[in-house]
């Protein structure tokens, strides 16, 4: 069964998912898990343009680099610039993995209302690289060569790309009430098909989403 819904453009991907986020924001205390990367940019732009009330929203980001020396490539910076600073989001409600006082914090990002995800070229979600346990909790990980290579487009040189990150694990991601996976570009099509229609295996971390009862997958090329 093909569970992937194809949208006509990257802008439509953003506005379609923004409708779902907007609906979630009508809850009394909405909790969201948010991704960084190039995929969610049209979504965040659309959300900002809608001038929604974010004052009661709690967000957990999926991941953050460790020992990153290029501060404007930190995921916190990305979120501030592309979403948080442009809304009435309360700073006290913004969480990143690794910066809570309790560590490891097993409650980090668990049981949220809506989890938004991108997918890496190797099938990773957040920084859960191939081989990550489906039972994995939030933790520090080494990035694979492929991910370092993929991310080098955002850094001055490949040597500036951090080699470690703190990532939300697959277990807390799967505890979300609803999950949306977004993919933009032909280069993501094969891995998306493999993840959603192929074998459920730790070699393709995103394939765990096939076992969740409330997942929507959106693709545009
Ligand atoms: P991208 O990254 O949105 O920049 O393609 C997605 C990911 O690696 O999870």
GROMACS .gro file of C-alpha atoms and ligand atoms in nm:
model
  230
    1UNK     CA    1   0.000   0.000   0.000
    2UNK     CA    2   0.136   0.339  -0.092
    3UNK     CA    3   0.098   0.564   0.210
    4UNK     CA    4   0.269   0.864   0.051
    5UNK     CA    5   0.057   1.163  -0.051
    6UNK     CA    6   0.215   1.361  -0.334
    7UNK     CA    7   0.161   1.736  -0.334
    8UNK     CA    8   0.198   1.959  -0.639
    9UNK     CA    9   0.467   2.195  -0.510
   10UNK     CA   10   0.696   2.278  -0.221
   11UNK     CA   11   0.471   2.574  -0.133
   12UNK     CA   12   0.170   2.343  -0.120
   13UNK     CA   13   0.362   2.110   0.111
   14UNK     CA   14   0.416   2.406   0.344
   15UNK     CA   15   0.056   2.525   0.338
   16UNK     CA   16  -0.092   2.175   0.369
   17UNK     CA   17   0.113   2.094   0.679
   18UNK     CA   18   0.053   2.447   0.814
   19UNK     CA   19  -0.322   2.370   0.814
   20UNK     CA   20  -0.256   2.069   1.039
   21UNK     CA   21  -0.029   2.271   1.271
   22UNK     CA   22  -0.285   2.552   1.286
   23UNK     CA   23  -0.552   2.303   1.390
   24UNK     CA   24  -0.321   2.161   1.662
   25UNK     CA   25  -0.261   2.512   1.796
   26UNK     CA   26  -0.632   2.532   1.887
   27UNK     CA   27  -0.570   2.278   2.168
   28UNK     CA   28  -0.542   2.430   2.519
   29UNK     CA   29  -0.176   2.326   2.572
   30UNK     CA   30  -0.039   2.201   2.241
   31UNK     CA   31   0.296   2.024   2.241
   32UNK     CA   32   0.490   1.997   1.916
   33UNK     CA   33   0.811   1.829   1.805
   34UNK     CA   34   0.983   2.036   1.536
   35UNK     CA   35   1.250   1.964   1.275
   36UNK     CA   36   1.521   2.181   1.119
   37UNK     CA   37   1.680   2.142   0.774
   38UNK     CA   38   1.573   2.268   0.435
   39UNK     CA   39   1.245   2.071   0.417
   40UNK     CA   40   1.038   2.263   0.678
   41UNK     CA   41   1.130   2.612   0.550
   42UNK     CA   42   0.814   2.662   0.339
   43UNK     CA   43   0.607   2.538   0.634
   44UNK     CA   44   0.765   2.782   0.879
   45UNK     CA   45   0.730   3.070   0.632
   46UNK     CA   46   0.362   2.989   0.586
   47UNK     CA   47   0.304   2.959   0.963
   48UNK     CA   48   0.469   3.297   1.026
   49UNK     CA   49   0.252   3.459   0.757
   50UNK     CA   50  -0.064   3.332   0.929
   51UNK     CA   51   0.014   3.531   1.249
   52UNK     CA   52  -0.114   3.256   1.479
   53UNK     CA   53  -0.113   3.264   1.860
   54UNK     CA   54   0.191   3.065   1.982
   55UNK     CA   55   0.192   3.195   2.342
   56UNK     CA   56   0.055   2.870   2.489
   57UNK     CA   57   0.255   2.629   2.267
   58UNK     CA   58   0.539   2.407   2.395
   59UNK     CA   59   0.798   2.292   2.141
   60UNK     CA   60   1.070   2.029   2.151
   61UNK     CA   61   1.328   2.028   1.877
   62UNK     CA   62   1.444   1.697   1.740
   63UNK     CA   63   1.817   1.749   1.759
   64UNK     CA   64   2.111   1.982   1.813
   65UNK     CA   65   2.478   1.965   1.722
   66UNK     CA   66   2.743   1.905   1.988
   67UNK     CA   67   3.058   2.125   1.987
   68UNK     CA   68   2.942   2.337   1.697
   69UNK     CA   69   3.172   2.635   1.642
   70UNK     CA   70   2.957   2.800   1.370
   71UNK     CA   71   2.682   2.945   1.587
   72UNK     CA   72   2.455   3.053   1.303
   73UNK     CA   73   2.438   2.686   1.200
   74UNK     CA   74   2.307   2.575   1.538
   75UNK     CA   75   1.955   2.440   1.524
   76UNK     CA   76   1.847   2.679   1.797
   77UNK     CA   77   1.959   2.970   1.578
   78UNK     CA   78   1.774   2.820   1.281
   79UNK     CA   79   1.451   2.793   1.480
   80UNK     CA   80   1.482   3.143   1.627
   81UNK     CA   81   1.539   3.296   1.284
   82UNK     CA   82   1.280   3.098   1.089
   83UNK     CA   83   0.998   3.064   1.341
   84UNK     CA   84   1.027   3.154   1.708
   85UNK     CA   85   1.147   3.516   1.679
   86UNK     CA   86   0.876   3.580   1.421
   87UNK     CA   87   0.588   3.464   1.644
   88UNK     CA   88   0.470   3.535   2.001
   89UNK     CA   89   0.629   3.208   2.117
   90UNK     CA   90   0.720   3.213   2.489
   91UNK     CA   91   1.099   3.152   2.524
   92UNK     CA   92   1.036   2.942   2.837
   93UNK     CA   93   0.841   2.691   2.628
   94UNK     CA   94   1.122   2.621   2.380
   95UNK     CA   95   1.323   2.304   2.441
   96UNK     CA   96   1.624   2.150   2.270
   97UNK     CA   97   1.765   1.807   2.352
   98UNK     CA   98   2.071   1.821   2.572
   99UNK     CA   99   1.990   2.150   2.742
  100UNK     CA  100   1.756   2.027   3.015
  101UNK     CA  101   1.891   2.018   3.371
  102UNK     CA  102   1.817   1.646   3.397
  103UNK     CA  103   2.027   1.436   3.160
  104UNK     CA  104   1.945   1.202   3.009
  105UNK     CA  105   1.590   1.336   3.035
  106UNK     CA  106   1.364   1.046   2.936
  107UNK     CA  107   1.056   1.268   2.948
  108UNK     CA  108   1.199   1.499   2.682
  109UNK     CA  109   0.945   1.538   2.402
  110UNK     CA  110   0.732   1.239   2.502
  111UNK     CA  111   0.360   1.215   2.433
  112UNK     CA  112   0.332   1.529   2.225
  113UNK     CA  113   0.029   1.613   2.012
  114UNK     CA  114   0.208   1.651   1.681
  115UNK     CA  115   0.556   1.551   1.564
  116UNK     CA  116   0.689   1.694   1.237
  117UNK     CA  117   0.977   1.513   1.067
  118UNK     CA  118   1.203   1.533   0.762
  119UNK     CA  119   1.391   1.231   0.630
  120UNK     CA  120   1.764   1.205   0.557
  121UNK     CA  121   1.905   1.054   0.240
  122UNK     CA  122   1.997   0.741   0.437
  123UNK     CA  123   1.651   0.711   0.597
  124UNK     CA  124   1.739   0.878   0.925
  125UNK     CA  125   1.480   1.070   1.124
  126UNK     CA  126   1.624   1.333   1.355
  127UNK     CA  127   1.983   1.203   1.393
  128UNK     CA  128   1.877   0.842   1.440
  129UNK     CA  129   2.112   0.698   1.182
  130UNK     CA  130   2.074   0.352   1.020
  131UNK     CA  131   2.122   0.084   1.285
  132UNK     CA  132   1.963   0.293   1.562
  133UNK     CA  133   1.749   0.083   1.791
  134UNK     CA  134   1.375   0.123   1.754
  135UNK     CA  135   1.381   0.145   2.137
  136UNK     CA  136   1.636   0.430   2.138
  137UNK     CA  137   1.592   0.717   2.382
  138UNK     CA  138   1.722   1.072   2.352
  139UNK     CA  139   2.102   1.052   2.348
  140UNK     CA  140   2.432   1.171   2.203
  141UNK     CA  141   2.526   1.014   1.867
  142UNK     CA  142   2.807   1.014   1.612
  143UNK     CA  143   2.697   1.137   1.270
  144UNK     CA  144   2.764   0.914   0.970
  145UNK     CA  145   2.997   1.023   0.688
  146UNK     CA  146   2.691   1.054   0.459
  147UNK     CA  147   2.514   1.290   0.699
  148UNK     CA  148   2.828   1.500   0.751
  149UNK     CA  149   2.862   1.522   0.374
  150UNK     CA  150   2.491   1.617   0.333
  151UNK     CA  151   2.518   1.886   0.602
  152UNK     CA  152   2.843   2.031   0.470
  153UNK     CA  153   2.639   2.247   0.228
  154UNK     CA  154   2.550   2.469   0.524
  155UNK     CA  155   2.910   2.509   0.654
  156UNK     CA  156   3.217   2.695   0.521
  157UNK     CA  157   3.411   2.367   0.485
  158UNK     CA  158   3.338   2.002   0.559
  159UNK     CA  159   3.583   2.021   0.851
  160UNK     CA  160   3.349   2.270   1.021
  161UNK     CA  161   3.059   2.022   1.029
  162UNK     CA  162   3.014   1.883   1.382
  163UNK     CA  163   3.060   1.507   1.403
  164UNK     CA  164   2.825   1.455   1.698
  165UNK     CA  165   2.474   1.560   1.794
  166UNK     CA  166   2.214   1.506   2.062
  167UNK     CA  167   1.904   1.353   1.910
  168UNK     CA  168   1.560   1.260   2.026
  169UNK     CA  169   1.536   0.881   2.012
  170UNK     CA  170   1.295   0.676   1.804
  171UNK     CA  171   1.099   0.569   2.112
  172UNK     CA  172   0.995   0.920   2.222
  173UNK     CA  173   0.922   1.017   1.859
  174UNK     CA  174   0.688   0.718   1.831
  175UNK     CA  175   0.506   0.824   2.150
  176UNK     CA  176   0.364   1.126   1.962
  177UNK     CA  177  -0.012   1.120   1.906
  178UNK     CA  178   0.027   1.219   1.542
  179UNK     CA  179   0.333   1.221   1.316
  180UNK     CA  180   0.387   1.396   0.984
  181UNK     CA  181   0.682   1.306   0.762
  182UNK     CA  182   0.774   1.558   0.492
  183UNK     CA  183   1.007   1.506   0.197
  184UNK     CA  184   1.096   1.753  -0.075
  185UNK     CA  185   1.280   1.665  -0.395
  186UNK     CA  186   1.330   1.371  -0.632
  187UNK     CA  187   1.647   1.271  -0.446
  188UNK     CA  188   1.426   1.175  -0.148
  189UNK     CA  189   1.176   0.962  -0.344
  190UNK     CA  190   1.355   0.626  -0.332
  191UNK     CA  191   1.437   0.640   0.038
  192UNK     CA  192   1.084   0.757   0.116
  193UNK     CA  193   0.936   0.463  -0.080
  194UNK     CA  194   1.172   0.223   0.095
  195UNK     CA  195   1.083   0.366   0.436
  196UNK     CA  196   0.708   0.365   0.389
  197UNK     CA  197   0.653   0.062   0.164
  198UNK     CA  198   0.958  -0.159   0.228
  199UNK     CA  199   1.068  -0.377   0.516
  200UNK     CA  200   1.039  -0.235   0.868
  201UNK     CA  201   1.402  -0.250   0.972
  202UNK     CA  202   1.649  -0.061   1.192
  203UNK     CA  203   1.862  -0.025   0.877
  204UNK     CA  204   1.602   0.230   0.760
  205UNK     CA  205   1.509   0.420   1.078
  206UNK     CA  206   1.208   0.598   0.920
  207UNK     CA  207   1.050   0.258   0.844
  208UNK     CA  208   0.941   0.243   1.210
  209UNK     CA  209   0.672   0.496   1.115
  210UNK     CA  210   0.482   0.216   0.936
  211UNK     CA  211   0.400   0.081   1.283
  212UNK     CA  212   0.248   0.408   1.411
  213UNK     CA  213  -0.132   0.438   1.392
  214UNK     CA  214  -0.150   0.808   1.302
  215UNK     CA  215   0.110   0.900   1.042
  216UNK     CA  216   0.075   1.115   0.732
  217UNK     CA  217   0.351   1.132   0.471
  218UNK     CA  218   0.377   1.418   0.224
  219UNK     CA  219   0.609   1.435  -0.076
  220UNK     CA  220   0.671   1.690  -0.350
  221UNK     CA  221   0.936   1.676  -0.622
  222LIG     P1  222   1.673   1.830   0.480
  222LIG     O1  223   1.722   1.729   0.590
  222LIG     O2  224   1.540   1.880   0.523
  222LIG     O3  225   1.775   1.940   0.479
  222LIG     O4  226   1.666   1.755   0.350
  222LIG     C1  227   1.634   1.631   0.636
  222LIG     C2  228   1.705   1.540   0.733
  222LIG     O5  229   1.825   1.512   0.715
  222LIG     O6  230   1.640   1.493   0.828
   0.00000   0.00000   0.00000
